[in-house]
């Protein structure tokens, strides 16, 4: 098969029903509609290979799975850590800092006005597909959002 008819990468299952599923490549955003559903559920990440279905090559099939995991997204009642609060204090309102975690994952810290904290948390959580795509790209299983007035942290955790 040529590069146009087969692709290996990390995919997020963005939709799934009994008859088909939609996989989105987390690196380039390319969407692959599967001709059938091989048993995947929305919110899962898959490292594997998809191949275009002949003769039209408009639908795809999942031909190989190297790894597969479910990604959870949750809002925590816990406050951001001292390190996250320090990062927020070092930046201006509306700015974001990304830091690698020790081990696997990342932490994103946003500084917002105290009055806008709840709205910022809601905006972050509304971007479910974006959160899950970043988590899949990082190879992690959990996304945890923490907040306190003026600070929102998004933790991508194994």
Coordinates of C-alpha atoms in Angstrom, one line a residue:
X1 CA 0.0 0.0 0.0
X2 CA 1.1 3.6 -0.6
X3 CA 1.4 6.3 2.0
X4 CA -2.0 7.7 0.7
X5 CA -3.8 4.5 1.5
X6 CA -2.3 3.5 4.8
X7 CA -1.4 5.6 7.9
X8 CA 0.3 4.7 11.2
X9 CA 0.0 7.0 14.2
X10 CA -2.0 7.9 17.3
X11 CA -5.7 8.4 16.8
X12 CA -8.5 9.7 19.0
X13 CA -11.9 8.0 18.6
X14 CA -14.1 11.1 18.3
X15 CA -17.3 9.3 17.5
X16 CA -18.5 5.7 17.5
X17 CA -21.7 3.8 17.0
X18 CA -22.6 0.2 16.1
X19 CA -21.9 0.7 12.4
X20 CA -18.9 3.0 12.2
X21 CA -16.4 5.1 14.0
X22 CA -14.4 8.3 13.4
X23 CA -10.7 8.4 14.2
X24 CA -8.8 11.7 14.2
X25 CA -5.0 11.7 13.9
X26 CA -3.8 13.6 17.0
X27 CA -0.7 14.9 15.2
X28 CA -2.1 16.4 12.0
X29 CA -5.9 16.4 12.6
X30 CA -6.7 14.2 9.6
X31 CA -10.1 12.5 10.1
X32 CA -10.6 8.9 9.2
X33 CA -14.1 7.5 9.0
X34 CA -14.1 3.8 9.5
X35 CA -16.3 1.6 7.3
X36 CA -17.3 -0.4 10.4
X37 CA -16.7 -0.2 14.1
X38 CA -14.1 -2.7 15.2
X39 CA -15.2 -2.4 18.9
X40 CA -13.9 1.1 19.7
X41 CA -15.6 3.7 21.8
X42 CA -15.6 7.5 21.7
X43 CA -12.9 8.9 24.0
X44 CA -10.4 6.1 23.4
X45 CA -6.9 6.6 22.0
X46 CA -5.4 4.1 19.6
X47 CA -1.8 3.7 18.4
X48 CA -2.1 1.8 15.3
X49 CA -2.6 1.7 11.5
X50 CA -5.6 2.6 9.4
X51 CA -5.9 1.6 5.7
X52 CA -8.2 3.0 3.0
X53 CA -11.0 0.7 1.8
X54 CA -10.8 0.0 -1.9
X55 CA -12.0 0.7 -4.5
X56 CA -13.0 4.4 -3.6
X57 CA -10.7 4.7 -0.7
X58 CA -13.0 7.2 1.1
X59 CA -13.6 5.0 4.1
X60 CA -11.0 3.4 6.3
X61 CA -10.5 0.3 8.4
X62 CA -8.4 -0.2 11.5
X63 CA -5.8 -2.8 10.4
X64 CA -3.4 -2.9 13.3
X65 CA -3.6 -1.8 17.0
X66 CA -0.3 -1.5 18.9
X67 CA -1.8 0.1 22.0
X68 CA -5.3 1.3 23.1
X69 CA -6.4 3.2 26.2
X70 CA -9.3 5.3 27.5
X71 CA -8.8 8.9 28.4
X72 CA -10.8 10.4 31.3
X73 CA -11.4 14.1 31.8
X74 CA -12.4 15.4 35.2
X75 CA -12.6 18.5 37.3
X76 CA -11.0 18.1 40.7
X77 CA -12.0 19.7 43.9
X78 CA -8.3 20.1 44.8
X79 CA -6.5 23.4 44.4
X80 CA -3.6 23.8 42.1
X81 CA -0.3 22.8 43.6
X82 CA 2.2 25.4 45.1
X83 CA 4.3 25.0 41.9
X84 CA 1.3 25.7 39.7
X85 CA 0.3 28.8 41.8
X86 CA 3.9 30.0 41.5
X87 CA 3.9 29.6 37.7
X88 CA 0.6 31.5 37.6
X89 CA 2.0 34.4 39.7
X90 CA 5.0 34.7 37.3
X91 CA 2.8 35.4 34.2
X92 CA 0.2 38.0 33.2
X93 CA -3.6 37.6 33.1
X94 CA -4.6 35.5 30.1
X95 CA -1.2 33.8 29.7
X96 CA -0.5 30.1 29.8
X97 CA 2.6 28.2 30.7
X98 CA 3.3 24.6 29.8
X99 CA 5.7 22.4 31.8
X100 CA 6.6 18.8 31.5
X101 CA 5.9 16.7 34.5
X102 CA 8.5 14.6 36.1
X103 CA 7.9 11.3 34.3
X104 CA 5.1 11.4 31.8
X105 CA 2.7 14.2 31.0
X106 CA 2.4 17.9 31.1
X107 CA 0.9 20.7 33.2
X108 CA -0.7 23.7 31.7
X109 CA -1.2 26.7 34.0
X110 CA -3.5 29.6 33.0
X111 CA -3.7 32.9 34.8
X112 CA -7.1 34.5 34.7
X113 CA -8.9 37.2 36.7
X114 CA -10.5 35.9 39.9
X115 CA -14.0 36.8 38.5
X116 CA -13.4 34.7 35.3
X117 CA -12.0 31.6 37.0
X118 CA -15.3 29.6 36.8
X119 CA -15.9 30.6 33.2
X120 CA -12.3 29.7 32.3
X121 CA -12.7 26.2 33.8
X122 CA -15.9 25.8 31.9
X123 CA -14.2 26.8 28.7
X124 CA -11.4 24.3 29.3
X125 CA -13.8 21.5 30.0
X126 CA -15.9 22.4 27.0
X127 CA -12.9 21.5 24.8
X128 CA -13.3 17.8 25.5
X129 CA -11.9 16.7 22.1
X130 CA -8.9 19.1 22.4
X131 CA -8.1 17.8 25.9
X132 CA -8.3 14.2 24.8
X133 CA -6.3 14.8 21.7
X134 CA -3.5 16.4 23.7
X135 CA -3.6 13.6 26.2
X136 CA -3.4 11.0 23.4
X137 CA -0.5 12.8 21.8
X138 CA 1.3 12.8 25.2
X139 CA 0.4 9.1 25.8
X140 CA -1.5 9.7 29.0
X141 CA -4.8 8.4 30.4
X142 CA -6.1 11.3 32.6
X143 CA -6.8 15.0 32.3
X144 CA -7.5 16.7 35.6
X145 CA -8.5 20.3 35.8
X146 CA -7.8 22.1 39.1
X147 CA -8.6 25.7 40.0
X148 CA -8.7 28.4 42.6
X149 CA -9.5 32.1 42.1
X150 CA -7.1 33.4 39.4
X151 CA -5.5 30.1 38.5
X152 CA -6.5 27.1 36.3
X153 CA -4.3 24.1 35.9
X154 CA -4.8 21.4 33.4
X155 CA -2.8 18.2 34.3
X156 CA -2.1 15.5 31.8
X157 CA -1.4 12.4 33.9
X158 CA -0.5 8.8 33.3

